[in-house]
Coordinates of C-alpha atoms and ligand atoms in Angstrom, one line a residue:
X1 CA 130.0 170.6 191.1
X2 CA 130.2 173.2 193.8
X3 CA 128.2 176.4 193.6
X4 CA 128.7 179.4 195.9
X5 CA 126.3 182.3 196.4
X6 CA 128.5 184.9 198.1
X7 CA 128.1 188.3 199.6
X8 CA 124.3 188.2 200.0
X9 CA 122.2 188.8 203.1
X10 CA 121.3 185.2 204.1
X11 CA 118.0 185.1 205.9
X12 CA 117.5 181.6 207.4
X13 CA 115.1 181.8 210.4
X14 CA 115.1 178.0 211.0
X15 CA 118.8 178.4 211.9
X16 CA 118.5 181.9 213.4
X17 CA 120.7 183.3 210.7
X18 CA 120.5 186.8 209.3
X19 CA 123.8 188.0 208.1
X20 CA 126.0 188.7 205.1
X21 CA 127.5 185.3 204.2
X22 CA 127.9 182.5 201.8
X23 CA 125.6 179.6 200.7
X24 CA 127.3 176.6 199.2
X25 CA 125.6 173.8 197.2
X26 CA 126.8 170.5 195.8
X27 CA 124.9 167.4 194.5
X28 CA 121.5 169.0 195.0
X29 CA 122.2 169.8 198.7
X30 CA 123.4 172.7 200.8
X31 CA 126.9 172.0 202.0
X32 CA 129.1 173.6 204.6
X33 CA 131.7 176.1 203.1
X34 CA 134.7 174.0 202.2
X35 CA 137.9 174.6 204.2
X36 CA 139.8 174.9 200.9
X37 CA 139.2 174.9 197.2
X38 CA 137.2 177.0 194.8
X39 CA 133.6 176.8 193.7
X40 CA 133.0 175.7 190.1
X41 CA 130.4 178.5 189.9
X42 CA 130.1 181.6 192.0
X43 CA 127.2 184.0 192.0
X44 CA 128.0 187.4 193.5
X45 CA 124.8 188.3 195.5
X46 CA 126.2 191.5 197.1
X47 CA 123.2 193.7 197.9
X48 CA 120.8 190.9 197.4
X49 CA 118.7 188.7 199.8
X50 CA 119.2 184.9 199.9
X51 CA 116.4 182.7 201.3
X52 CA 115.4 179.0 201.1
X53 CA 112.9 178.3 198.4
X54 CA 109.3 179.3 199.3
X55 CA 106.7 176.7 200.4
X56 CA 103.0 177.1 199.8
X57 CA 100.9 174.9 202.0
X58 CA 97.5 175.5 200.4
X59 CA 97.0 176.2 196.7
X60 CA 94.5 174.5 194.4
X61 CA 96.7 173.7 191.4
X62 CA 95.3 170.3 190.3
X63 CA 92.5 167.8 190.4
X64 CA 88.8 167.7 189.7
X65 CA 87.6 171.1 190.8
X66 CA 90.5 172.9 189.1
X67 CA 89.8 171.1 185.9
X68 CA 86.1 171.7 186.1
X69 CA 87.0 175.4 186.5
X70 CA 89.2 175.2 183.4
X71 CA 86.4 173.7 181.4
X72 CA 83.8 176.1 182.6
X73 CA 86.0 179.3 182.1
X74 CA 88.1 178.9 178.9
X75 CA 88.1 182.7 178.6
X76 CA 90.3 182.9 181.7
X77 CA 93.0 180.9 180.1
X78 CA 96.0 182.9 179.1
X79 CA 96.2 181.7 175.5
X80 CA 92.5 182.4 175.0
X81 CA 92.6 185.7 176.9
X82 CA 95.2 187.2 174.7
X83 CA 92.4 187.7 172.3
X84 CA 91.6 190.6 172.8
X85 CA 92.9 191.4 176.2
X86 CA 94.3 189.5 179.2
X87 CA 91.7 188.9 182.0
X88 CA 92.9 189.3 185.7
X89 CA 92.8 185.5 186.4
X90 CA 94.9 184.8 183.3
X91 CA 97.8 186.3 185.2
X92 CA 97.9 183.0 187.1
X93 CA 98.1 181.0 183.9
X94 CA 95.8 178.1 183.7
X95 CA 97.9 175.2 182.6
X96 CA 100.0 172.8 184.7
X97 CA 103.1 174.1 182.8
X98 CA 102.6 177.8 183.7
X99 CA 101.8 176.9 187.3
X100 CA 105.3 175.6 187.8
X101 CA 107.0 178.4 185.9
X102 CA 105.1 181.2 187.7
X103 CA 105.8 179.8 191.2
X104 CA 109.5 179.3 190.4
X105 CA 109.8 182.9 189.1
X106 CA 108.5 184.1 192.5
X107 CA 111.1 181.9 194.3
X108 CA 108.6 179.2 195.4
X109 CA 109.9 175.6 195.1
X110 CA 107.3 173.5 196.9
X111 CA 103.5 173.7 196.6
X112 CA 100.8 171.6 198.3
X113 CA 97.4 170.9 196.5
X114 CA 95.2 170.7 199.6
X115 CA 91.9 169.1 198.6
X116 CA 92.0 165.9 196.6
X117 CA 89.3 163.3 197.1
X118 CA 91.0 159.8 197.5
X119 CA 88.9 158.8 194.4
X120 CA 90.6 161.5 192.3
X121 CA 94.1 161.1 193.7
X122 CA 95.5 159.2 190.7
X123 CA 94.4 161.9 188.3
X124 CA 95.7 164.6 190.6
X125 CA 99.1 163.0 190.9
X126 CA 99.4 162.5 187.1
X127 CA 98.6 166.2 186.7
X128 CA 101.0 167.3 189.4
X129 CA 103.7 165.2 187.8
X130 CA 103.2 167.4 184.7
X131 CA 104.0 170.6 186.7
X132 CA 107.6 171.6 186.2
X133 CA 110.3 172.8 188.6
X134 CA 108.4 172.8 191.9
X135 CA 107.9 169.9 194.3
X136 CA 104.3 169.0 195.0
X137 CA 102.2 167.1 197.4
X138 CA 98.5 166.5 198.1
X139 CA 96.2 166.5 201.1
X140 CA 93.4 164.0 200.7
X141 CA 89.9 164.5 201.9
X142 CA 87.9 162.6 204.5
X143 CA 85.0 163.6 206.8
X144 CA 82.0 163.4 204.5
X145 CA 82.7 159.8 203.3
X146 CA 80.3 157.1 204.2
X147 CA 82.9 154.9 205.8
X148 CA 84.1 157.4 208.4
X149 CA 80.6 158.6 209.2
X150 CA 79.2 155.1 209.6
X151 CA 82.2 154.1 211.8
X152 CA 81.5 157.0 214.1
X153 CA 77.8 156.3 214.2
X154 CA 78.3 152.6 214.9
X155 CA 80.6 153.5 217.8
X156 CA 83.6 151.7 216.3
X157 CA 86.9 152.1 218.1
X158 CA 89.3 155.0 217.4
X159 CA 91.7 152.3 216.1
X160 CA 89.3 151.7 213.2
X161 CA 89.2 155.4 212.3
X162 CA 93.0 155.5 212.6
X163 CA 93.5 152.4 210.4
X164 CA 91.2 153.9 207.8
X165 CA 93.1 157.2 207.8
X166 CA 96.3 155.3 207.3
X167 CA 94.8 153.2 204.5
X168 CA 93.5 156.3 202.8
X169 CA 96.8 158.3 203.1
X170 CA 98.8 155.4 201.8
X171 CA 96.5 154.7 198.8
X172 CA 96.3 158.3 197.8
X173 CA 100.0 158.9 198.5
X174 CA 99.1 162.0 200.4
X175 CA 101.0 164.2 202.8
X176 CA 98.1 164.7 205.2
X177 CA 94.3 164.7 205.7
X178 CA 91.9 167.5 204.8
X179 CA 88.4 167.8 206.2
X180 CA 86.0 170.1 204.4
X181 CA 82.8 171.2 206.2
X182 CA 82.8 167.9 208.1
X183 CA 79.4 166.3 207.8
X184 CA 78.0 169.4 206.1
X185 CA 78.4 168.0 202.6
X186 CA 76.8 164.7 203.5
X187 CA 73.9 166.7 205.1
X188 CA 73.6 168.8 201.9
X189 CA 72.7 165.6 200.0
X190 CA 69.8 165.2 202.4
X191 CA 68.7 168.7 201.6
X192 CA 70.1 170.6 204.6
X193 CA 71.1 174.1 203.5
X194 CA 73.0 175.2 206.6
X195 CA 75.2 173.1 208.8
X196 CA 77.1 174.1 212.0
X197 CA 79.6 172.5 214.2
X198 CA 77.0 170.8 216.5
X199 CA 74.4 170.0 213.8
X200 CA 73.7 166.4 213.1
X201 CA 74.0 164.7 209.7
X202 CA 70.6 163.1 209.3
X203 CA 71.3 159.6 208.1
X204 CA 74.3 159.1 210.4
X205 CA 73.3 160.9 213.6
X206 CA 76.8 162.3 214.0
X207 CA 77.9 165.9 214.4
X208 CA 80.6 167.9 212.7
X209 CA 82.3 168.2 216.1
X210 CA 82.4 164.3 216.4
X211 CA 83.9 163.9 212.9
X212 CA 86.6 166.6 213.4
X213 CA 87.6 165.3 216.7
X214 CA 87.8 161.6 215.6
X215 CA 89.9 162.5 212.5
X216 CA 92.1 164.9 214.4
X217 CA 92.9 162.2 217.0
X218 CA 93.5 159.6 214.3
X219 CA 96.0 161.8 212.4
X220 CA 97.7 162.7 215.6
X221 CA 97.9 159.1 216.8
X222 CA 99.3 157.9 213.5
X223 CA 102.1 160.4 213.9
X224 CA 101.4 162.2 210.6
X225 CA 103.5 165.3 210.9
X226 CA 100.9 167.6 209.3
X227 CA 98.0 168.1 211.7
X228 CA 94.4 167.7 210.5
X229 CA 93.9 170.4 207.9
X230 CA 90.4 171.7 208.5
X231 CA 88.0 173.8 206.4
X232 CA 85.4 174.7 209.0
X233 CA 81.6 174.9 208.6
X234 CA 79.7 178.1 207.6
X235 CA 82.4 179.5 205.3
X236 CA 81.8 183.1 204.2
X237 CA 78.7 183.7 206.4
X238 CA 78.1 186.8 208.7
X239 CA 78.7 185.8 212.3
X240 CA 80.7 182.7 211.4
X241 CA 83.5 183.7 213.8
X242 CA 81.5 181.8 216.4
X243 CA 82.0 178.6 214.4
X244 CA 85.7 179.2 214.2
X245 CA 86.0 180.0 217.9
X246 CA 84.1 176.8 218.8
X247 CA 86.4 174.8 216.5
X248 CA 89.5 176.3 218.1
X249 CA 88.2 175.5 221.6
X250 CA 87.3 172.0 220.5
X251 CA 90.9 171.3 219.4
X252 CA 91.8 171.2 223.1
X253 CA 95.5 170.4 223.2
X254 CA 95.9 168.5 220.0
X255 CA 97.5 170.0 216.8
X256 CA 95.0 171.4 214.3
X257 CA 95.4 173.5 211.2
X258 CA 92.6 175.9 210.2
X259 CA 92.6 176.6 206.4
X260 CA 91.9 180.1 205.0
X261 CA 90.7 181.6 208.3
X262 CA 89.9 184.9 206.7
X263 CA 86.7 183.3 205.4
X264 CA 85.7 182.7 209.0
X265 CA 86.5 186.1 210.5
X266 CA 83.1 187.7 210.2
X267 CA 80.9 189.3 212.8
X268 CA 77.4 190.8 212.4
X269 CA 78.0 194.3 213.5
X270 CA 77.7 197.6 211.5
X271 CA 75.3 199.0 209.0
X272 CA 75.3 195.9 206.8
X273 CA 75.3 193.3 209.5
X274 CA 78.8 192.2 208.3
X275 CA 82.0 193.2 210.1
X276 CA 85.5 192.1 210.9
X277 CA 85.9 189.7 213.9
X278 CA 89.6 189.2 213.2
X279 CA 90.7 190.6 216.6
X280 CA 88.6 187.9 218.4
X281 CA 90.2 185.2 216.3
X282 CA 93.7 186.5 216.9
X283 CA 93.0 186.6 220.7
X284 CA 91.7 183.0 220.7
X285 CA 94.8 181.8 218.8
X286 CA 97.1 183.4 221.3
X287 CA 95.6 181.1 223.9
X288 CA 95.7 178.0 221.6
X289 CA 99.4 177.4 220.7
X290 CA 98.4 174.0 219.2
X291 CA 96.4 175.7 216.4
X292 CA 98.0 177.0 213.2
X293 CA 96.2 178.9 210.5
X294 CA 96.6 180.1 206.9
X295 CA 94.9 183.2 205.9
X296 CA 93.3 182.9 202.4
X297 CA 93.7 186.6 201.7
X298 CA 91.2 188.2 199.3
X299 CA 92.7 190.5 196.6
X300 CA 90.6 192.4 194.2
X301 CA 89.8 191.2 190.7
X302 CA 88.2 188.4 188.8
X303 CA 88.8 184.9 190.1
X304 CA 87.0 181.6 190.4
X305 CA 86.1 179.8 193.7
X306 CA 86.7 176.1 193.6
X307 CA 85.7 174.0 196.6
X308 CA 84.6 170.6 197.8
X309 CA 82.3 172.4 200.2
X310 CA 79.5 171.8 197.9
X311 CA 76.9 173.1 200.3
X312 CA 78.6 176.5 200.4
X313 CA 79.2 176.6 196.7
X314 CA 75.5 175.7 196.0
X315 CA 74.4 178.6 198.2
X316 CA 76.8 181.0 196.6
X317 CA 75.8 180.1 193.0
X318 CA 73.6 183.2 192.7
X319 CA 76.7 185.4 193.1
X320 CA 78.5 183.8 190.1
X321 CA 80.4 186.3 187.9
X322 CA 80.2 185.6 185.0
X323 CA 76.8 184.0 185.4
X324 CA 77.7 180.3 185.2
X325 CA 78.7 177.7 187.7
X326 CA 79.1 173.9 188.2
X327 CA 77.9 172.0 191.2
X328 CA 78.9 168.4 191.2
X329 CA 77.5 165.9 193.7
X330 CA 79.0 162.5 194.0
X331 CA 81.4 160.5 196.1
X332 CA 82.1 162.1 199.5
X333 CA 82.5 165.8 199.0
X334 CA 81.7 166.4 195.3
X335 CA 82.7 169.9 194.3
X336 CA 81.5 173.4 193.3
X337 CA 83.0 175.9 190.9
X338 CA 81.6 179.5 191.1
X339 CA 83.5 182.3 189.3
X340 CA 83.6 185.5 191.3
X341 CA 84.9 189.0 191.1
X342 CA 86.1 190.7 194.3
X343 CA 85.5 194.5 194.0
X344 CA 87.3 197.2 196.0
X345 CA 84.0 199.2 195.9
X346 CA 82.0 196.4 197.4
X347 CA 81.3 196.7 201.1
X348 CA 81.5 193.0 201.7
X349 CA 84.7 192.4 199.6
X350 CA 86.4 195.3 201.3
X351 CA 85.7 193.8 204.7
X352 CA 87.0 190.5 203.5
X353 CA 90.2 192.1 202.3
X354 CA 90.6 193.9 205.7
X355 CA 90.0 190.7 207.7
X356 CA 92.8 188.8 205.9
X357 CA 95.3 191.6 206.5
X358 CA 94.1 192.0 210.2
X359 CA 94.8 188.3 210.7
X360 CA 98.3 188.6 209.2
X361 CA 99.1 191.7 211.3
X362 CA 97.4 190.8 214.6
X363 CA 98.8 187.3 214.9
X364 CA 102.3 188.2 215.9
X365 CA 103.9 184.7 215.6
X366 CA 105.0 184.1 211.9
X367 CA 105.5 180.4 212.9
X368 CA 101.7 180.0 213.2
X369 CA 100.2 182.1 210.4
X370 CA 100.7 180.9 206.9
X371 CA 100.8 182.9 203.7
X372 CA 98.0 181.9 201.3
X373 CA 95.3 183.3 199.1
X374 CA 93.7 179.9 199.0
X375 CA 94.5 180.1 195.2
X376 CA 92.3 180.7 193.3
X377 CA 89.5 181.3 195.9
X378 CA 90.7 184.6 197.5
X379 CA 93.0 185.5 194.6
X380 CA 95.3 183.8 192.1
X381 CA 98.7 183.0 193.5
X382 CA 100.2 185.5 191.2
X383 CA 98.9 188.2 193.6
X384 CA 101.5 187.0 196.2
X385 CA 104.0 189.8 195.4
X386 CA 101.4 192.5 196.0
X387 CA 100.3 190.9 199.2
X388 CA 103.8 190.6 200.5
X389 CA 104.3 194.3 199.7
X390 CA 101.1 195.2 201.7
X391 CA 102.3 193.3 204.7
X392 CA 105.7 195.0 204.6
X393 CA 104.6 198.6 203.9
X394 CA 101.9 200.4 206.0
X395 CA 101.9 203.4 203.6
X396 CA 101.0 201.2 200.7
X397 CA 98.2 199.7 202.9
X398 CA 97.0 203.2 203.7
X399 CA 96.8 203.9 199.9
X400 CA 94.8 200.8 199.3
X401 CA 92.5 201.5 202.3
X402 CA 91.8 205.0 200.9
X403 CA 90.1 203.4 197.9
X404 CA 87.7 201.2 200.0
X405 CA 84.2 202.2 201.1
X406 CA 84.7 204.1 204.4
X407 CA 81.7 202.4 206.0
X408 CA 83.4 199.0 205.3
X409 CA 86.7 200.2 206.7
X410 CA 84.9 201.4 209.8
X411 CA 83.9 197.9 210.8
X412 CA 87.5 196.7 210.8
X413 CA 90.6 197.6 212.8
X414 CA 92.9 197.7 209.7
X415 CA 93.6 201.4 209.6
X416 CA 94.9 201.3 213.2
X417 CA 97.5 198.5 212.5
X418 CA 100.9 199.9 212.0
X419 CA 102.9 196.6 212.0
X420 CA 105.2 196.0 209.1
X421 CA 106.6 192.5 208.4
X422 CA 110.3 192.4 208.0
X423 CA 112.2 190.1 205.7
X424 CA 113.1 187.7 208.6
X425 CA 109.4 187.3 209.4
X426 CA 108.5 186.8 205.7
X427 CA 111.2 184.1 205.5
X428 CA 109.8 182.5 208.6
X429 CA 106.2 182.5 207.3
X430 CA 107.0 181.3 203.8
X431 CA 109.9 179.0 204.4
X432 CA 110.9 177.8 207.8
X433 CA 107.4 177.5 209.3
X434 CA 105.6 175.6 206.4
X435 CA 108.5 173.1 206.2
X436 CA 108.0 172.4 209.9
X437 CA 104.2 172.3 209.7
X438 CA 104.4 169.8 206.8
X439 CA 107.1 167.7 208.4
X440 CA 109.6 168.3 205.6
X441 CA 113.0 168.8 207.4
X442 CA 114.9 168.7 204.1
X443 CA 113.7 172.1 203.1
X444 CA 112.7 175.6 204.2
X445 CA 116.2 176.3 205.5
X446 CA 119.8 176.6 204.4
X447 CA 121.8 174.4 206.8
X448 CA 124.2 171.8 205.4
X449 CA 122.2 168.7 204.3
X450 CA 119.1 170.7 203.3
X451 CA 117.8 170.4 199.7
X452 CA 119.5 173.1 197.7
X453 CA 116.2 175.1 197.0
X454 CA 117.4 178.7 197.1
X455 CA 115.8 182.0 196.1
X456 CA 117.8 185.2 195.7
X457 CA 115.9 188.5 195.6
X458 CA 116.9 191.9 194.4
X459 CA 115.7 194.4 197.0
X460 CA 114.5 197.8 196.1
X461 CA 111.7 200.3 196.7
X462 CA 109.2 198.2 194.7
X463 CA 108.7 195.3 197.1
X464 CA 106.2 193.6 194.9
X465 CA 108.7 193.6 192.0
X466 CA 111.3 192.0 194.3
X467 CA 109.1 189.0 195.0
X468 CA 107.6 188.8 191.5
X469 CA 110.9 188.3 189.7
X470 CA 113.6 186.5 191.8
X471 CA 117.1 187.3 190.7
X472 CA 118.1 183.7 190.9
X473 CA 116.3 180.5 191.9
X474 CA 117.9 177.1 192.4
X475 CA 115.9 173.9 192.6
X476 CA 117.9 171.0 194.0
X477 CA 121.0 173.0 193.1
X478 CA 120.0 173.6 189.5
X479 CA 119.7 177.2 188.4
X480 CA 116.1 177.4 187.1
X481 CA 115.4 181.1 187.1
X482 CA 117.5 184.1 186.2
X483 CA 116.2 187.7 186.6
X484 CA 112.6 186.5 186.8
X485 CA 112.8 184.3 183.8
X486 CA 112.7 180.5 183.8
X487 CA 115.9 179.3 182.2
X488 CA 115.7 175.5 182.8
X489 CA 112.9 173.0 183.3
X490 CA 113.1 170.0 185.5
X491 CA 110.5 167.7 187.2
X492 CA 110.3 166.4 190.7
X493 CA 108.3 163.8 192.6
X494 CA 105.3 164.3 194.8
X495 CA 106.0 164.3 198.5
X496 CA 104.0 161.9 200.6
X497 CA 103.8 160.0 203.9
X498 CA 103.6 156.2 203.9
X499 CA 102.1 155.0 207.2
X500 CA 101.9 151.3 207.9
X501 CA 98.6 149.8 206.7
X502 CA 96.8 147.3 208.8
X503 CA 96.0 144.1 206.9
X504 CA 92.6 143.7 208.5
X505 CA 91.7 147.2 207.3
X506 CA 92.9 146.3 203.9
X507 CA 90.6 143.3 203.7
X508 CA 87.8 145.2 205.2
X509 CA 88.1 148.0 202.6
X510 CA 88.2 145.4 199.8
X511 CA 84.9 144.0 201.0
X512 CA 83.4 147.5 201.7
X513 CA 84.1 148.8 198.2
X514 CA 82.9 145.6 196.6
X515 CA 79.6 145.5 198.6
X516 CA 78.8 149.1 198.5
X517 CA 80.0 150.3 195.1
X518 CA 80.8 147.1 193.1
X519 CA 84.4 148.4 192.8
X520 CA 87.7 146.9 193.7
X521 CA 89.2 148.9 196.6
X522 CA 92.4 149.5 194.7
X523 CA 90.7 151.2 191.8
X524 CA 91.8 154.5 193.2
X525 CA 95.2 153.4 194.5
X526 CA 98.1 155.6 193.2
X527 CA 101.0 153.5 192.0
X528 CA 104.6 154.4 192.6
X529 CA 105.1 155.3 188.9
X530 CA 102.4 158.0 189.1
X531 CA 104.1 160.3 191.6
X532 CA 107.1 161.3 189.6
X533 CA 108.1 161.3 185.9
X534 CA 111.2 160.9 183.9
X535 CA 112.7 164.2 183.2
X536 CA 112.6 164.7 179.4
X537 CA 114.0 168.2 179.7
X538 CA 117.1 167.1 181.6
X539 CA 119.7 169.6 180.7
X540 CA 117.6 171.4 178.2
X541 CA 117.7 175.2 178.5
X542 CA 114.5 177.1 177.4
X543 CA 112.2 179.8 178.7
X544 CA 108.5 179.9 179.7
Ligands
LIG1 ZN1 91.3 175.8 199.7

């Protein structure tokens, strides 16, 4: 069956296309316009904007921390919250089911869960398989695990680190490797309460710098398309820009992705010893073309912070709102869940809000700055439409800035930034660039052969509304959203890399898990059957 979207403004930065034209689909793929013959279905998109489906590279939508948060905060769940009134976080929904629907309504068709311990990968995949419509993938965590730290301490060869990375990626069926406060979480278990890039993990005698560099090199050497995805040390602390700058410098010429950089953009200037250092980060990134970042924008309202940076979460537990939290130690990173409310009237939260926007506006290459709120850490992903509107409209930004404490605004450069993103830049940042960064050439663009993931938006004065409720969304060529409402469910498979695994490493890990934990090394292995699911809704029309 051939479908044609005609007459819309097609914005496809990967193919340098921005013009009124047609997009044709058949068999789940984009096809070239046929020389002759009619479409079976035609959608007249005159006056509308047509883009590839959106791709989110960093959103915590599954796995251990997310589920702990669900259990800790039932009042944030939509169904619960309807009695008596919806809470801000409930706008994101809280179930796997709503996650897929809400992303699809905004025109997003691929989402990456960026922090899954290899030991929790099976559960995470089963949960992801339950999320409808969107394609999913995971990044799996190393960098505080005993095997990696011991191997570096014992001076084992880079080949051992590399083979362990390959073994971990393959077993967890992940798309890449995430490192969270490298060494800091292991040090936390030995009662260290702060940990910087050159601090030493007591029992191992290795620094964060050594761990990051060893894993960065291993990922690169294996040829994994997505670079090492790094959550730096000292998240959220005044003056932590120095940590981020040291990390950027240490990357040398190898690819590196820095997650939620907003949380590392802080200086110590001003009346409260807390200020924006975003311009310094933007300058450093100009000189480091091998480094990409996502922002982790803060938006105001109730949310919950979920992180495997258990050191950071433990230290932040006093700021919990409401006053409850969960700190879980355990294998490798453990996890911490601390509910939090960002307030526009708070000096600190206002600076955080500004730092995120400054990063978006000062880094003028939309191929290297990625659109995230680190859902739910900076804000639920349902805040994306408002954030897109803020990036595209400086008058709207001025309105928001006028509600912030003036002394907070004065330690940022935000009021001076006049840049407005255009739709081409938005499409680059949310489609073309993330597909390239994740190594997914089948999506993020609209050339023939690409997956037929397409979002059609109705432009208008209300930019947030445009992105909140797509006019049409197609997933693999299936029409799944009409006028902001899900009209059809379907299920996909998780995306993963499958590097070759060295047989010696396989034997070594079997022995290691047996000796150290009394477990078979394949206890956490994700079987093929777990990364997809039969589609029970095939052809069933319904609405979320
Ligand atoms: Zn995150």
